[in-house]
Structures are given as structure tokens and as C-alpha cells.
Amino acid sequence: MVEHIEDFQILNIRVKYIPEEHSIDVFIWRLKYNIQHEVHLWELDSLEKAFKLARKIMAIRKPTNHNYKDGIVVSPSLPQPTRLTPQ
């Protein structure tokens, strides 16, 4: 998540003439779904505020065993049980 913010900041500096409102939407859209929803609810007016809020939400969230891919919860990979055969 922190990497996403840093990468986005670097790209935002390089790309000119994109309205702030559009940059905020793109940033929020690329967050993990559970974070994305909470940040979007605030209707922020600056990219910096979106960065700060995303960091705060991540700081209070506990890590889960679920992975989010394209907005869908993907079950964690669990080791397969070992089949025992009689000797």
C-alpha cells in the first residue's frame, strides 16, 4: 500500500495537465477494495488528503488472511493435506 502511494506520487509529478479530481479518482480506484471504499466515502478534494486518509485506514486495519484481486476476495493458499497410506 505504501509502495502504491509512492509510485502514484512519482507518476503524478511526471504527468502534467490532469485535473486533481481525476487524479484522486485514479488513485482511489487502484487501492485495495476495502480501503478504496472507505477513502471514496470521504469525497476528498485533494490528492494529499487521499494519501493521508489511505495511510490512516491502513494503519488501523488489521492484516487479514484474504487477498484482494480486482475487487474480489481470493481465498488464501493453504497447504494441501498429506494423504497417509497404510504400511
mmCIF file of N, CA and C in Angstrom:
data_model
loop_
_atom_site.group_PDB
_atom_site.id
_atom_site.type_symbol
_atom_site.label_atom_id
_atom_site.label_comp_id
_atom_site.label_asym_id
_atom_site.label_seq_id
_atom_site.Cartn_x
_atom_site.Cartn_y
_atom_site.Cartn_z
ATOM 1 N N MET A 1 0.821 -1.182 0.000
ATOM 2 C CA MET A 1 0.000 0.000 0.000
ATOM 3 C C MET A 1 0.869 1.251 0.000
ATOM 4 N N VAL A 2 1.873 1.271 0.845
ATOM 5 C CA VAL A 2 2.785 2.414 0.888
ATOM 6 C C VAL A 2 3.493 2.551 -0.462
ATOM 7 N N GLU A 3 3.852 1.426 -1.068
ATOM 8 C CA GLU A 3 4.502 1.461 -2.375
ATOM 9 C C GLU A 3 3.568 2.073 -3.411
ATOM 10 N N HIS A 4 2.287 1.737 -3.313
ATOM 11 C CA HIS A 4 1.308 2.282 -4.258
ATOM 12 C C HIS A 4 1.266 3.809 -4.161
ATOM 13 N N ILE A 5 1.252 4.333 -2.945
ATOM 14 C CA ILE A 5 1.218 5.786 -2.760
ATOM 15 C C ILE A 5 2.487 6.428 -3.326
ATOM 16 N N GLU A 6 3.639 5.847 -3.005
ATOM 17 C CA GLU A 6 4.907 6.400 -3.501
ATOM 18 C C GLU A 6 4.973 6.365 -5.028
ATOM 19 N N ASP A 7 4.580 5.241 -5.618
ATOM 20 C CA ASP A 7 4.572 5.128 -7.081
ATOM 21 C C ASP A 7 3.627 6.150 -7.705
ATOM 22 N N PHE A 8 2.466 6.303 -7.096
ATOM 23 C CA PHE A 8 1.487 7.242 -7.625
ATOM 24 C C PHE A 8 2.000 8.675 -7.532
ATOM 25 N N GLN A 9 2.679 9.005 -6.436
ATOM 26 C CA GLN A 9 3.232 10.350 -6.287
ATOM 27 C C GLN A 9 4.269 10.635 -7.372
ATOM 28 N N ILE A 10 5.123 9.674 -7.652
ATOM 29 C CA ILE A 10 6.149 9.836 -8.683
ATOM 30 C C ILE A 10 5.500 10.040 -10.057
ATOM 31 N N LEU A 11 4.516 9.215 -10.374
ATOM 32 C CA LEU A 11 3.834 9.347 -11.663
ATOM 33 C C LEU A 11 3.073 10.669 -11.761
ATOM 34 N N ASN A 12 2.470 11.075 -10.677
ATOM 35 C CA ASN A 12 1.696 12.318 -10.676
ATOM 36 C C ASN A 12 2.590 13.535 -10.932
ATOM 37 N N ILE A 13 3.828 13.482 -10.455
ATOM 38 C CA ILE A 13 4.771 14.573 -10.706
ATOM 39 C C ILE A 13 5.154 14.623 -12.187
ATOM 40 N N ARG A 14 5.302 13.457 -12.794
ATOM 41 C CA ARG A 14 5.734 13.389 -14.193
ATOM 42 C C ARG A 14 4.634 13.761 -15.183
ATOM 43 N N VAL A 15 3.395 13.446 -14.839
ATOM 44 C CA VAL A 15 2.286 13.685 -15.760
ATOM 45 C C VAL A 15 1.663 15.048 -15.448
ATOM 46 N N LYS A 16 1.557 15.874 -16.446
ATOM 47 C CA LYS A 16 1.017 17.235 -16.272
ATOM 48 C C LYS A 16 -0.384 17.312 -16.874
ATOM 49 N N TYR A 17 -1.098 18.326 -16.457
ATOM 50 C CA TYR A 17 -2.389 18.687 -17.039
ATOM 51 C C TYR A 17 -3.499 17.664 -16.789
ATOM 52 N N ILE A 18 -3.421 16.938 -15.707
ATOM 53 C CA ILE A 18 -4.522 16.063 -15.316
ATOM 54 C C ILE A 18 -5.231 16.749 -14.153
ATOM 55 N N PRO A 19 -6.528 16.959 -14.270
ATOM 56 C CA PRO A 19 -7.247 17.616 -13.177
ATOM 57 C C PRO A 19 -7.099 16.843 -11.868
ATOM 58 N N GLU A 20 -6.990 17.571 -10.770
ATOM 59 C CA GLU A 20 -6.819 16.966 -9.444
ATOM 60 C C GLU A 20 -7.922 15.947 -9.168
ATOM 61 N N GLU A 21 -9.126 16.309 -9.538
ATOM 62 C CA GLU A 21 -10.283 15.428 -9.313
ATOM 63 C C GLU A 21 -10.083 14.072 -9.995
ATOM 64 N N HIS A 22 -9.560 14.085 -11.209
ATOM 65 C CA HIS A 22 -9.315 12.838 -11.941
ATOM 66 C C HIS A 22 -8.185 12.041 -11.283
ATOM 67 N N SER A 23 -7.132 12.720 -10.859
ATOM 68 C CA SER A 23 -6.018 12.037 -10.183
ATOM 69 C C SER A 23 -6.494 11.343 -8.908
ATOM 70 N N ILE A 24 -7.359 12.004 -8.157
ATOM 71 C CA ILE A 24 -7.902 11.409 -6.924
ATOM 72 C C ILE A 24 -8.682 10.151 -7.261
ATOM 73 N N ASP A 25 -9.534 10.225 -8.283
ATOM 74 C CA ASP A 25 -10.330 9.054 -8.683
ATOM 75 C C ASP A 25 -9.442 7.888 -9.104
ATOM 76 N N VAL A 26 -8.407 8.176 -9.877
ATOM 77 C CA VAL A 26 -7.495 7.111 -10.329
ATOM 78 C C VAL A 26 -6.768 6.499 -9.132
ATOM 79 N N PHE A 27 -6.294 7.330 -8.218
ATOM 80 C CA PHE A 27 -5.607 6.830 -7.036
ATOM 81 C C PHE A 27 -6.518 5.911 -6.220
ATOM 82 N N ILE A 28 -7.727 6.369 -5.949
ATOM 83 C CA ILE A 28 -8.668 5.580 -5.144
ATOM 84 C C ILE A 28 -9.012 4.277 -5.847
ATOM 85 N N TRP A 29 -9.216 4.321 -7.163
ATOM 86 C CA TRP A 29 -9.580 3.137 -7.922
ATOM 87 C C TRP A 29 -8.507 2.043 -7.845
ATOM 88 N N ARG A 30 -7.241 2.439 -7.672
ATOM 89 C CA ARG A 30 -6.147 1.474 -7.631
ATOM 90 C C ARG A 30 -5.879 0.917 -6.234
ATOM 91 N N LEU A 31 -6.576 1.398 -5.205
ATOM 92 C CA LEU A 31 -6.394 0.877 -3.851
ATOM 93 C C LEU A 31 -7.062 -0.482 -3.701
ATOM 94 N N LYS A 32 -6.699 -1.205 -2.660
ATOM 95 C CA LYS A 32 -7.396 -2.445 -2.346
ATOM 96 C C LYS A 32 -8.847 -2.113 -2.058
ATOM 97 N N TYR A 33 -9.729 -3.018 -2.420
ATOM 98 C CA TYR A 33 -11.160 -2.734 -2.380
ATOM 99 C C TYR A 33 -11.647 -2.240 -1.018
ATOM 100 N N ASN A 34 -11.226 -2.896 0.074
ATOM 101 C CA ASN A 34 -11.715 -2.491 1.396
ATOM 102 C C ASN A 34 -11.248 -1.088 1.767
ATOM 103 N N ILE A 35 -10.078 -0.684 1.334
ATOM 104 C CA ILE A 35 -9.559 0.663 1.587
ATOM 105 C C ILE A 35 -10.222 1.645 0.618
ATOM 106 N N GLN A 36 -10.341 1.228 -0.615
ATOM 107 C CA GLN A 36 -10.931 2.057 -1.664
ATOM 108 C C GLN A 36 -12.313 2.574 -1.257
ATOM 109 N N HIS A 37 -13.127 1.701 -0.738
ATOM 110 C CA HIS A 37 -14.488 2.066 -0.354
ATOM 111 C C HIS A 37 -14.490 3.151 0.729
ATOM 112 N N GLU A 38 -13.668 2.968 1.746
ATOM 113 C CA GLU A 38 -13.631 3.939 2.842
ATOM 114 C C GLU A 38 -13.091 5.289 2.392
ATOM 115 N N VAL A 39 -12.050 5.297 1.582
ATOM 116 C CA VAL A 39 -11.480 6.561 1.112
ATOM 117 C C VAL A 39 -12.488 7.286 0.213
ATOM 118 N N HIS A 40 -13.167 6.528 -0.633
ATOM 119 C CA HIS A 40 -14.131 7.118 -1.561
ATOM 120 C C HIS A 40 -15.294 7.798 -0.827
ATOM 121 N N LEU A 41 -15.689 7.267 0.311
ATOM 122 C CA LEU A 41 -16.804 7.824 1.075
ATOM 123 C C LEU A 41 -16.558 9.272 1.520
ATOM 124 N N TRP A 42 -15.306 9.646 1.685
ATOM 125 C CA TRP A 42 -14.969 10.968 2.208
ATOM 126 C C TRP A 42 -15.067 12.079 1.173
ATOM 127 N N GLU A 43 -15.143 11.770 -0.100
ATOM 128 C CA GLU A 43 -15.219 12.780 -1.163
ATOM 129 C C GLU A 43 -14.151 13.867 -0.973
ATOM 130 N N LEU A 44 -12.912 13.448 -0.993
ATOM 131 C CA LEU A 44 -11.775 14.343 -0.731
ATOM 132 C C LEU A 44 -11.540 15.306 -1.888
ATOM 133 N N ASP A 45 -10.991 16.479 -1.562
ATOM 134 C CA ASP A 45 -10.769 17.497 -2.582
ATOM 135 C C ASP A 45 -9.302 17.666 -2.974
ATOM 136 N N SER A 46 -8.410 16.842 -2.394
ATOM 137 C CA SER A 46 -7.001 16.910 -2.809
ATOM 138 C C SER A 46 -6.375 15.522 -2.742
ATOM 139 N N LEU A 47 -5.378 15.349 -3.578
ATOM 140 C CA LEU A 47 -4.661 14.076 -3.634
ATOM 141 C C LEU A 47 -3.917 13.818 -2.329
ATOM 142 N N GLU A 48 -3.337 14.858 -1.759
ATOM 143 C CA GLU A 48 -2.620 14.702 -0.486
ATOM 144 C C GLU A 48 -3.554 14.195 0.619
ATOM 145 N N LYS A 49 -4.771 14.719 0.660
ATOM 146 C CA LYS A 49 -5.743 14.259 1.654
ATOM 147 C C LYS A 49 -6.091 12.795 1.426
ATOM 148 N N ALA A 50 -6.197 12.391 0.169
ATOM 149 C CA ALA A 50 -6.475 10.986 -0.150
ATOM 150 C C ALA A 50 -5.322 10.092 0.302
ATOM 151 N N PHE A 51 -4.072 10.544 0.083
ATOM 152 C CA PHE A 51 -2.901 9.785 0.534
ATOM 153 C C PHE A 51 -2.928 9.621 2.056
ATOM 154 N N LYS A 52 -3.161 10.730 2.771
ATOM 155 C CA LYS A 52 -3.162 10.692 4.238
ATOM 156 C C LYS A 52 -4.255 9.784 4.774
ATOM 157 N N LEU A 53 -5.446 9.890 4.212
ATOM 158 C CA LEU A 53 -6.554 9.062 4.680
ATOM 159 C C LEU A 53 -6.287 7.580 4.411
ATOM 160 N N ALA A 54 -5.767 7.259 3.246
ATOM 161 C CA ALA A 54 -5.448 5.863 2.914
ATOM 162 C C ALA A 54 -4.416 5.310 3.895
ATOM 163 N N ARG A 55 -3.413 6.109 4.231
ATOM 164 C CA ARG A 55 -2.399 5.663 5.209
ATOM 165 C C ARG A 55 -3.024 5.431 6.576
ATOM 166 N N LYS A 56 -3.906 6.336 7.012
ATOM 167 C CA LYS A 56 -4.559 6.177 8.317
ATOM 168 C C LYS A 56 -5.416 4.919 8.362
ATOM 169 N N ILE A 57 -6.166 4.687 7.306
ATOM 170 C CA ILE A 57 -7.017 3.496 7.263
ATOM 171 C C ILE A 57 -6.172 2.234 7.310
ATOM 172 N N MET A 58 -5.068 2.206 6.560
ATOM 173 C CA MET A 58 -4.182 1.032 6.572
ATOM 174 C C MET A 58 -3.567 0.827 7.954
ATOM 175 N N ALA A 59 -3.271 1.912 8.655
ATOM 176 C CA ALA A 59 -2.642 1.806 9.973
ATOM 177 C C ALA A 59 -3.593 1.189 10.994
ATOM 178 N N ILE A 60 -4.887 1.445 10.869
ATOM 179 C CA ILE A 60 -5.828 0.890 11.846
ATOM 180 C C ILE A 60 -6.386 -0.460 11.441
ATOM 181 N N ARG A 61 -6.216 -0.811 10.202
ATOM 182 C CA ARG A 61 -6.701 -2.121 9.725
ATOM 183 C C ARG A 61 -5.768 -3.226 10.188
ATOM 184 N N LYS A 62 -6.346 -4.322 10.578
ATOM 185 C CA LYS A 62 -5.544 -5.496 10.913
ATOM 186 C C LYS A 62 -5.342 -6.297 9.636
ATOM 187 N N PRO A 63 -4.157 -6.867 9.462
ATOM 188 C CA PRO A 63 -3.949 -7.707 8.274
ATOM 189 C C PRO A 63 -4.912 -8.893 8.293
ATOM 190 N N THR A 64 -5.406 -9.255 7.129
ATOM 191 C CA THR A 64 -6.301 -10.402 7.026
ATOM 192 C C THR A 64 -5.606 -11.518 6.264
ATOM 193 N N ASN A 65 -6.226 -12.660 6.271
ATOM 194 C CA ASN A 65 -5.694 -13.787 5.509
ATOM 195 C C ASN A 65 -6.240 -13.796 4.093
ATOM 196 N N HIS A 66 -7.002 -12.768 3.749
ATOM 197 C CA HIS A 66 -7.597 -12.715 2.425
ATOM 198 C C HIS A 66 -6.770 -11.807 1.515
ATOM 199 N N ASN A 67 -6.736 -12.172 0.275
ATOM 200 C CA ASN A 67 -6.094 -11.355 -0.742
ATOM 201 C C ASN A 67 -7.183 -10.727 -1.596
ATOM 202 N N TYR A 68 -6.979 -9.497 -2.037
ATOM 203 C CA TYR A 68 -7.945 -8.827 -2.885
ATOM 204 C C TYR A 68 -7.344 -8.673 -4.263
ATOM 205 N N LYS A 69 -8.063 -9.184 -5.251
ATOM 206 C CA LYS A 69 -7.591 -9.076 -6.620
ATOM 207 C C LYS A 69 -8.761 -8.614 -7.478
ATOM 208 N N ASP A 70 -8.593 -7.493 -8.115
ATOM 209 C CA ASP A 70 -9.645 -6.925 -8.958
ATOM 210 C C ASP A 70 -10.957 -6.786 -8.205
ATOM 211 N N GLY A 71 -10.884 -6.409 -6.917
ATOM 212 C CA GLY A 71 -12.079 -6.178 -6.131
ATOM 213 C C GLY A 71 -12.755 -7.443 -5.626
ATOM 214 N N ILE A 72 -12.128 -8.587 -5.823
ATOM 215 C CA ILE A 72 -12.712 -9.863 -5.415
ATOM 216 C C ILE A 72 -11.835 -10.484 -4.341
ATOM 217 N N VAL A 73 -12.461 -11.035 -3.307
ATOM 218 C CA VAL A 73 -11.696 -11.690 -2.251
ATOM 219 C C VAL A 73 -11.249 -13.046 -2.763
ATOM 220 N N VAL A 74 -9.953 -13.279 -2.697
ATOM 221 C CA VAL A 74 -9.373 -14.549 -3.120
ATOM 222 C C VAL A 74 -8.926 -15.280 -1.864
ATOM 223 N N SER A 75 -9.374 -16.501 -1.693
ATOM 224 C CA SER A 75 -9.004 -17.262 -0.509
ATOM 225 C C SER A 75 -7.502 -17.453 -0.442
ATOM 226 N N PRO A 76 -6.958 -17.460 0.777
ATOM 227 C CA PRO A 76 -5.520 -17.664 0.903
ATOM 228 C C PRO A 76 -5.132 -19.075 0.469
ATOM 229 N N SER A 77 -3.922 -19.197 0.006
ATOM 230 C CA SER A 77 -3.430 -20.515 -0.379
ATOM 231 C C SER A 77 -3.095 -21.298 0.881
ATOM 232 N N LEU A 78 -3.724 -22.422 1.025
ATOM 233 C CA LEU A 78 -3.474 -23.274 2.182
ATOM 234 C C LEU A 78 -2.726 -24.516 1.735
ATOM 235 N N PRO A 79 -1.864 -25.050 2.595
ATOM 236 C CA PRO A 79 -1.162 -26.272 2.211
ATOM 237 C C PRO A 79 -2.157 -27.415 2.050
ATOM 238 N N GLN A 80 -1.880 -28.271 1.100
ATOM 239 C CA GLN A 80 -2.751 -29.415 0.865
ATOM 240 C C GLN A 80 -2.483 -30.480 1.936
ATOM 241 N N PRO A 81 -3.540 -31.150 2.389
ATOM 242 C CA PRO A 81 -3.331 -32.180 3.398
ATOM 243 C C PRO A 81 -2.514 -33.345 2.834
ATOM 244 N N THR A 82 -1.766 -33.959 3.711
ATOM 245 C CA THR A 82 -0.962 -35.110 3.310
ATOM 246 C C THR A 82 -1.799 -36.369 3.471
ATOM 247 N N ARG A 83 -1.828 -37.166 2.417
ATOM 248 C CA ARG A 83 -2.597 -38.404 2.458
ATOM 249 C C ARG A 83 -1.708 -39.489 3.045
ATOM 250 N N LEU A 84 -2.193 -40.107 4.080
ATOM 251 C CA LEU A 84 -1.443 -41.188 4.725
ATOM 252 C C LEU A 84 -1.914 -42.516 4.148
ATOM 253 N N THR A 85 -0.949 -43.360 3.817
ATOM 254 C CA THR A 85 -1.289 -44.694 3.314
ATOM 255 C C THR A 85 -0.777 -45.724 4.299
ATOM 256 N N PRO A 86 -1.553 -46.775 4.505
ATOM 257 C CA PRO A 86 -1.110 -47.814 5.446
ATOM 258 C C PRO A 86 0.163 -48.497 4.937
ATOM 259 N N GLN A 87 0.996 -48.886 5.863
ATOM 260 C CA GLN A 87 2.272 -49.524 5.523
ATOM 261 C C GLN A 87 2.184 -51.012 5.681
#
